PDB file of C-alpha atoms in Angstrom:
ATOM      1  CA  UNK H   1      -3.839  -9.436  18.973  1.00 44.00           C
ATOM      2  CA  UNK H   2      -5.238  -6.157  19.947  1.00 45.00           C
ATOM      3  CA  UNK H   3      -8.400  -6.261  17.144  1.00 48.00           C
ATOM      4  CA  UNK H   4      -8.848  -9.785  18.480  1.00 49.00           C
ATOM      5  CA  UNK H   5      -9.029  -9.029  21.815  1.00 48.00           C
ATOM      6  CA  UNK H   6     -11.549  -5.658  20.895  1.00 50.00           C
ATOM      7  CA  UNK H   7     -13.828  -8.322  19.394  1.00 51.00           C
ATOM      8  CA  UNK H   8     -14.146 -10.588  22.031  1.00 55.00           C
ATOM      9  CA  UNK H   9     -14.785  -7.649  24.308  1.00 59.00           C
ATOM     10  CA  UNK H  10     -11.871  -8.448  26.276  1.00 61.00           C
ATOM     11  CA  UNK H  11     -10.940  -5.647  29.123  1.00 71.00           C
ATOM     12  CA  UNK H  12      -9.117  -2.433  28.787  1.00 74.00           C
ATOM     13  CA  UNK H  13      -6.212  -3.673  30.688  1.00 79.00           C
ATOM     14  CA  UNK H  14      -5.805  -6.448  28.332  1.00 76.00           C
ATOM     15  CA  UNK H  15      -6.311  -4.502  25.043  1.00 72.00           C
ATOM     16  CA  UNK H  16      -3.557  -2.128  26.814  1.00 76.00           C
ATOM     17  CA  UNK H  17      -0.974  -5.197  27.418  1.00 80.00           C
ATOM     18  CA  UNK H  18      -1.478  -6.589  24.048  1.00 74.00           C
ATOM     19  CA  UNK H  19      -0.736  -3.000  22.715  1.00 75.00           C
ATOM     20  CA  UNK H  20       2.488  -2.690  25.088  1.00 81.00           C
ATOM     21  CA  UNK H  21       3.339  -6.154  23.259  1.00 80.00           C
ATOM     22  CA  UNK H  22       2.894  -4.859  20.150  1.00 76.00           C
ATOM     23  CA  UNK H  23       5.187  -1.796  20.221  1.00 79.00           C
ATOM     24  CA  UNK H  24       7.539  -3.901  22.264  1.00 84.00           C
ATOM     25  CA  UNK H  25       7.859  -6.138  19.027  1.00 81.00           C
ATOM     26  CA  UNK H  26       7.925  -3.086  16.596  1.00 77.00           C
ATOM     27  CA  UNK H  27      11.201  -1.710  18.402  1.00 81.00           C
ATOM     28  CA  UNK H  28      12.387  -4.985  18.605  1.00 84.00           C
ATOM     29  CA  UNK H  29      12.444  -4.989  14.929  1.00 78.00           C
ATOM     30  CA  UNK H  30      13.677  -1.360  14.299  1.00 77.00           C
ATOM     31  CA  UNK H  31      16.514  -1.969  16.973  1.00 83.00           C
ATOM     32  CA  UNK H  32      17.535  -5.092  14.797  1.00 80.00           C
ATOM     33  CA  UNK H  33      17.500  -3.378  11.769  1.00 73.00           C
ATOM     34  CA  UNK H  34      14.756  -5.147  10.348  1.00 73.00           C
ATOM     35  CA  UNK H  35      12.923  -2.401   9.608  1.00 75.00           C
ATOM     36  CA  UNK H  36      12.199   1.144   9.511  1.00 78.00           C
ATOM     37  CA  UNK H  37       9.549   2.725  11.026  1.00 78.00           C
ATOM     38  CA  UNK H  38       7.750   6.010   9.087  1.00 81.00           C
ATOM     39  CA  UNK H  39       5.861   8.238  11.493  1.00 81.00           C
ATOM     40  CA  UNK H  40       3.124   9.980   9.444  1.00 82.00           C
ATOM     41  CA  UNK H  41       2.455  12.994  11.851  1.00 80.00           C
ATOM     42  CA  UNK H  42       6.592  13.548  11.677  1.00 82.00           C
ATOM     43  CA  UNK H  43       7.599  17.277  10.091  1.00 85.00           C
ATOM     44  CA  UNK H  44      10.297  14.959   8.005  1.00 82.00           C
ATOM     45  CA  UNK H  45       7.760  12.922   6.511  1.00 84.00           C
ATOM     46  CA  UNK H  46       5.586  15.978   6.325  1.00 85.00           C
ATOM     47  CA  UNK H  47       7.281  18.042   4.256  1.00 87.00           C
ATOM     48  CA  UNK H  48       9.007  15.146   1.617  1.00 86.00           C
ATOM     49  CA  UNK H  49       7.264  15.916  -1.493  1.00 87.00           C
ATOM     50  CA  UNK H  50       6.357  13.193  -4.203  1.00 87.00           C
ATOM     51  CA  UNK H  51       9.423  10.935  -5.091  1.00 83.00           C
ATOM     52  CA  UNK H  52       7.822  10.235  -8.261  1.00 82.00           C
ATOM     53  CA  UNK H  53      11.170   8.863 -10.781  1.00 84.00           C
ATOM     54  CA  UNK H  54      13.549   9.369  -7.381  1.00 84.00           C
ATOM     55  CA  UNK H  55      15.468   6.147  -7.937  1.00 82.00           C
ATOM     56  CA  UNK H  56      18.949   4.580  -5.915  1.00 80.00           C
ATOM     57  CA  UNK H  57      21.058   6.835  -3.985  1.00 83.00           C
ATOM     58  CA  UNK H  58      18.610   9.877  -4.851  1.00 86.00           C
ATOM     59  CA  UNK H  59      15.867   8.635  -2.229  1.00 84.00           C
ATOM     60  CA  UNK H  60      15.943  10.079   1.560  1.00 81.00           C
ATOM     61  CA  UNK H  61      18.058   7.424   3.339  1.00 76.00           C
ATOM     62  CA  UNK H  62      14.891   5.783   5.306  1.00 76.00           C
ATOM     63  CA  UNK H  63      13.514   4.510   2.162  1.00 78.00           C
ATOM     64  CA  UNK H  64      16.807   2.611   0.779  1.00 78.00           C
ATOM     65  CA  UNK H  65      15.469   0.619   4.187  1.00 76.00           C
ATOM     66  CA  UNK H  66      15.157  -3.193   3.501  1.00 74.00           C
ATOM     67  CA  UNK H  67      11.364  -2.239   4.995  1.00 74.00           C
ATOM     68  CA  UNK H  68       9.447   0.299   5.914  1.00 77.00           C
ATOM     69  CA  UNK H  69       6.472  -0.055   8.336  1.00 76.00           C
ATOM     70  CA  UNK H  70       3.891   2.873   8.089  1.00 77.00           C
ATOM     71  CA  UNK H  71       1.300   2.770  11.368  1.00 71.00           C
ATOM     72  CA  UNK H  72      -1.314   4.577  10.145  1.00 72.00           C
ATOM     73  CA  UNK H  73      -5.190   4.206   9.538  1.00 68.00           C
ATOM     74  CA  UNK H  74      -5.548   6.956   7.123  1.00 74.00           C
ATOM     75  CA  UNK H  75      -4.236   8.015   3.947  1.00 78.00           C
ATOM     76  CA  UNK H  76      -0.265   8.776   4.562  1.00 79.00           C
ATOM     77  CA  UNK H  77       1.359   9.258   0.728  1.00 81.00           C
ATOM     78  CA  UNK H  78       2.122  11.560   0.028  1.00 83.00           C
ATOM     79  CA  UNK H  79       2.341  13.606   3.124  1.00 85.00           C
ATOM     80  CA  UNK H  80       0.805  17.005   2.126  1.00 88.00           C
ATOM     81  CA  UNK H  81      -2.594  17.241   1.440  1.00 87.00           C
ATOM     82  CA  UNK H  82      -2.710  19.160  -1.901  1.00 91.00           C
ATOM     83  CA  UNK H  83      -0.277  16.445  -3.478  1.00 91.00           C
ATOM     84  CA  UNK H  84      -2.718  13.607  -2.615  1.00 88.00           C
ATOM     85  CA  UNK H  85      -5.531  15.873  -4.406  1.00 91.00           C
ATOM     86  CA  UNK H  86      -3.145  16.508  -7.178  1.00 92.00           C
ATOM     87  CA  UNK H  87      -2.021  12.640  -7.877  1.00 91.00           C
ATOM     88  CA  UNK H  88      -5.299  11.062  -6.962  1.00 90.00           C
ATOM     89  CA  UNK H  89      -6.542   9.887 -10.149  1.00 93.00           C
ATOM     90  CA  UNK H  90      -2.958   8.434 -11.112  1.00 90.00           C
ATOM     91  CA  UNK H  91      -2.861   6.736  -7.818  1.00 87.00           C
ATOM     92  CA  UNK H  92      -6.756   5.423  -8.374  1.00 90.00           C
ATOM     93  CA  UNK H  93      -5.452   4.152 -12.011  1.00 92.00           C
ATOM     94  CA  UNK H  94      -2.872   1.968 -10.426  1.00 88.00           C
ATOM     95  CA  UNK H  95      -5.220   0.431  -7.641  1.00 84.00           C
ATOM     96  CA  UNK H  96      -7.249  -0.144 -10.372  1.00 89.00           C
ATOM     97  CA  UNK H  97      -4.767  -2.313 -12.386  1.00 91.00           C
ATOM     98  CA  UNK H  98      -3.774  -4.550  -9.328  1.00 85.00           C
ATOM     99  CA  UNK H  99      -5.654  -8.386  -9.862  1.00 86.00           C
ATOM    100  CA  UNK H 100      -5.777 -10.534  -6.721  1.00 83.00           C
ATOM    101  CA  UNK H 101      -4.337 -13.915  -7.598  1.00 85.00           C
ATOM    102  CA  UNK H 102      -7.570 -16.211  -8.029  1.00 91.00           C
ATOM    103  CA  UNK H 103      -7.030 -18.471  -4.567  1.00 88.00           C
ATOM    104  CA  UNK H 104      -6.923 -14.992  -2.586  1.00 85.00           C
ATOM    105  CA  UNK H 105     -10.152 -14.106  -5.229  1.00 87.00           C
ATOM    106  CA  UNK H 106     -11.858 -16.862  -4.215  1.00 90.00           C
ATOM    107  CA  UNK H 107     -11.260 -17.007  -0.480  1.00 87.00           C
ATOM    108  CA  UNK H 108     -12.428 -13.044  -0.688  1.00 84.00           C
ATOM    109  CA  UNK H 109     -15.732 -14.220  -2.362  1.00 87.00           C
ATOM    110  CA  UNK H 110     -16.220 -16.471   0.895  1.00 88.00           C
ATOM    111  CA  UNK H 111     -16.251 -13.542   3.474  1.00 84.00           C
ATOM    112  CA  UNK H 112     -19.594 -12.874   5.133  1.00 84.00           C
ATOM    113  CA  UNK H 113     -22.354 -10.156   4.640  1.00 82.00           C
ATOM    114  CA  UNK H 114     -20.952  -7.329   7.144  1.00 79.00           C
ATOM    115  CA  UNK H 115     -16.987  -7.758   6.678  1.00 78.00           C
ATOM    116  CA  UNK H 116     -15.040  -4.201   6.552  1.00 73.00           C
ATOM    117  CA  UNK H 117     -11.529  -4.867   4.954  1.00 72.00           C
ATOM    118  CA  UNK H 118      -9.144  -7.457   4.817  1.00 69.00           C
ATOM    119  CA  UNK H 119      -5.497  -7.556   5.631  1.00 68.00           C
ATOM    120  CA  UNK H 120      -3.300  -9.570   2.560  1.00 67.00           C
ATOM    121  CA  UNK H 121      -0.049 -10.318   3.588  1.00 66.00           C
ATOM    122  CA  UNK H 122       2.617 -10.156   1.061  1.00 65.00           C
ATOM    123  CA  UNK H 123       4.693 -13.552   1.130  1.00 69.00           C
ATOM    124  CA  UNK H 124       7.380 -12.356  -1.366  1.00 67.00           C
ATOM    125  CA  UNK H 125       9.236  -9.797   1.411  1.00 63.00           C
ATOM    126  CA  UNK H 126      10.824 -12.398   3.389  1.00 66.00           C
ATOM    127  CA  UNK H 127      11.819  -9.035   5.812  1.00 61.00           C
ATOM    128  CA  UNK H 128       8.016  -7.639   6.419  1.00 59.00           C
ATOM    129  CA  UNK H 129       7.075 -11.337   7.194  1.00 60.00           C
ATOM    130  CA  UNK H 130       9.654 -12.472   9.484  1.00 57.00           C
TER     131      UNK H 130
END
Protein backbone atom coordinates (compact mmCIF):
# COMPACT_ATOMS: atom_id res chain seq x y z
CA UNK A 1 0.00 0.00 0.00
CA UNK A 2 2.74 2.35 0.78
CA UNK A 3 4.81 1.73 -2.85
CA UNK A 4 1.35 2.17 -4.35
CA UNK A 5 0.54 5.15 -2.88
CA UNK A 6 4.53 6.59 -3.67
CA UNK A 7 3.59 5.91 -7.30
CA UNK A 8 0.58 7.65 -7.62
CA UNK A 9 2.23 10.57 -5.90
CA UNK A 10 -0.16 10.42 -3.20
CA UNK A 11 0.67 12.94 -0.07
CA UNK A 12 3.03 12.51 2.76
CA UNK A 13 0.30 12.20 5.22
CA UNK A 14 -1.11 9.37 3.36
CA UNK A 15 2.16 7.47 2.62
CA UNK A 16 2.59 8.04 6.60
CA UNK A 17 -1.01 6.39 7.46
CA UNK A 18 -0.54 3.58 5.13
CA UNK A 19 2.89 3.00 6.90
CA UNK A 20 1.17 3.30 10.52
CA UNK A 21 -1.18 0.49 8.89
CA UNK A 22 1.44 -1.46 7.97
CA UNK A 23 3.35 -1.85 11.26
CA UNK A 24 -0.02 -1.97 12.92
CA UNK A 25 -0.56 -5.32 10.91
CA UNK A 26 3.10 -6.56 11.48
CA UNK A 27 2.53 -6.49 15.42
CA UNK A 28 -0.68 -7.78 14.91
CA UNK A 29 0.95 -10.78 13.57
CA UNK A 30 3.96 -11.04 16.01
CA UNK A 31 1.44 -10.53 19.00
CA UNK A 32 -0.52 -13.61 17.54
CA UNK A 33 2.30 -15.62 17.17
CA UNK A 34 2.22 -15.76 13.61
CA UNK A 35 5.40 -14.70 13.15
CA UNK A 36 8.65 -13.50 14.20
CA UNK A 37 10.06 -10.47 13.39
CA UNK A 38 14.23 -10.27 12.76
CA UNK A 39 15.57 -6.76 13.20
CA UNK A 40 18.75 -6.53 11.06
CA UNK A 41 20.41 -3.47 12.84
CA UNK A 42 19.78 -5.66 16.34
CA UNK A 43 23.36 -6.54 18.29
CA UNK A 44 21.57 -10.24 18.58
CA UNK A 45 21.24 -10.62 15.03
CA UNK A 46 24.53 -8.85 14.65
CA UNK A 47 26.72 -10.91 16.19
CA UNK A 48 24.96 -14.69 15.22
CA UNK A 49 27.51 -16.09 13.02
CA UNK A 50 26.67 -18.49 9.99
CA UNK A 51 24.29 -21.40 11.05
CA UNK A 52 25.57 -23.29 8.25
CA UNK A 53 24.59 -27.45 9.33
CA UNK A 54 22.82 -25.83 12.75
CA UNK A 55 19.79 -28.11 12.57
CA UNK A 56 16.56 -28.71 15.38
CA UNK A 57 17.01 -27.70 18.85
CA UNK A 58 20.67 -26.34 17.99
CA UNK A 59 19.22 -23.07 16.21
CA UNK A 60 18.72 -19.68 18.37
CA UNK A 61 15.07 -20.03 19.49
CA UNK A 62 13.70 -17.17 16.93
CA UNK A 63 14.43 -19.31 14.05
CA UNK A 64 12.50 -22.65 15.27
CA UNK A 65 9.66 -19.68 14.56
CA UNK A 66 6.83 -21.03 12.26
CA UNK A 67 8.05 -17.57 10.24
CA UNK A 68 10.33 -15.17 10.25
CA UNK A 69 9.79 -11.72 8.62
CA UNK A 70 13.12 -9.82 7.83
CA UNK A 71 12.29 -5.82 6.95
CA UNK A 72 15.12 -4.97 5.25
CA UNK A 73 16.18 -3.50 1.75
CA UNK A 74 19.69 -4.57 1.84
CA UNK A 75 21.64 -7.58 2.18
CA UNK A 76 20.88 -8.99 5.94
CA UNK A 77 22.55 -12.83 6.02
CA UNK A 78 24.59 -13.23 7.44
CA UNK A 79 24.88 -10.32 9.74
CA UNK A 80 28.64 -9.46 9.73
CA UNK A 81 30.11 -8.16 6.87
CA UNK A 82 33.27 -10.32 6.41
CA UNK A 83 30.99 -13.57 6.49
CA UNK A 84 28.89 -12.29 3.54
CA UNK A 85 32.42 -11.68 1.67
CA UNK A 86 33.52 -15.03 2.83
CA UNK A 87 30.24 -17.17 1.65
CA UNK A 88 29.42 -15.08 -1.36
CA UNK A 89 30.21 -17.30 -4.10
CA UNK A 90 28.39 -20.35 -2.28
CA UNK A 91 25.45 -18.16 -1.76
CA UNK A 92 25.69 -16.87 -5.69
CA UNK A 93 25.88 -20.83 -6.62
CA UNK A 94 22.58 -21.46 -4.98
CA UNK A 95 20.70 -18.35 -6.53
CA UNK A 96 22.01 -19.63 -9.45
CA UNK A 97 20.37 -23.12 -9.24
CA UNK A 98 16.82 -21.73 -8.34
CA UNK A 99 14.35 -22.13 -11.84
CA UNK A 100 11.15 -20.06 -11.76
CA UNK A 101 8.27 -22.39 -12.52
CA UNK A 102 7.44 -21.60 -16.34
CA UNK A 103 3.82 -19.65 -15.66
CA UNK A 104 5.84 -17.23 -13.20
CA UNK A 105 8.70 -17.44 -16.36
CA UNK A 106 6.39 -16.40 -18.63
CA UNK A 107 4.43 -13.73 -16.81
CA UNK A 108 8.21 -12.29 -15.97
CA UNK A 109 8.90 -12.19 -19.79
CA UNK A 110 5.67 -9.86 -20.01
CA UNK A 111 7.01 -7.01 -17.69
CA UNK A 112 7.78 -3.73 -19.42
CA UNK A 113 11.09 -1.98 -20.54
CA UNK A 114 11.96 0.01 -17.15
CA UNK A 115 10.68 -2.57 -14.36
CA UNK A 116 13.19 -2.81 -11.19
CA UNK A 117 12.35 -6.14 -9.30
CA UNK A 118 9.54 -8.16 -8.65
CA UNK A 119 8.05 -9.46 -5.48
CA UNK A 120 7.10 -13.62 -5.82
CA UNK A 121 5.08 -14.69 -3.19
CA UNK A 122 5.59 -18.11 -1.94
CA UNK A 123 2.09 -20.01 -1.84
CA UNK A 124 3.46 -23.15 -0.08
CA UNK A 125 3.86 -21.24 3.65
CA UNK A 126 0.32 -21.14 4.45
CA UNK A 127 1.79 -18.86 7.73
CA UNK A 128 3.79 -16.00 5.58
CA UNK A 129 0.57 -15.80 3.39
CA UNK A 130 -2.15 -15.60 5.78
Amino acid sequence: QVCMLAKRGAGVEQQRQALRCFEAFHRECHDGGLAYFVDPASETWRALRPLRGVKGADQPAFLRADCLCVRAFNPFYPPREEDRASLAAERAMHLNQLRPAPAVAARVQQLPPGTISVHIRRTDHVKAIS
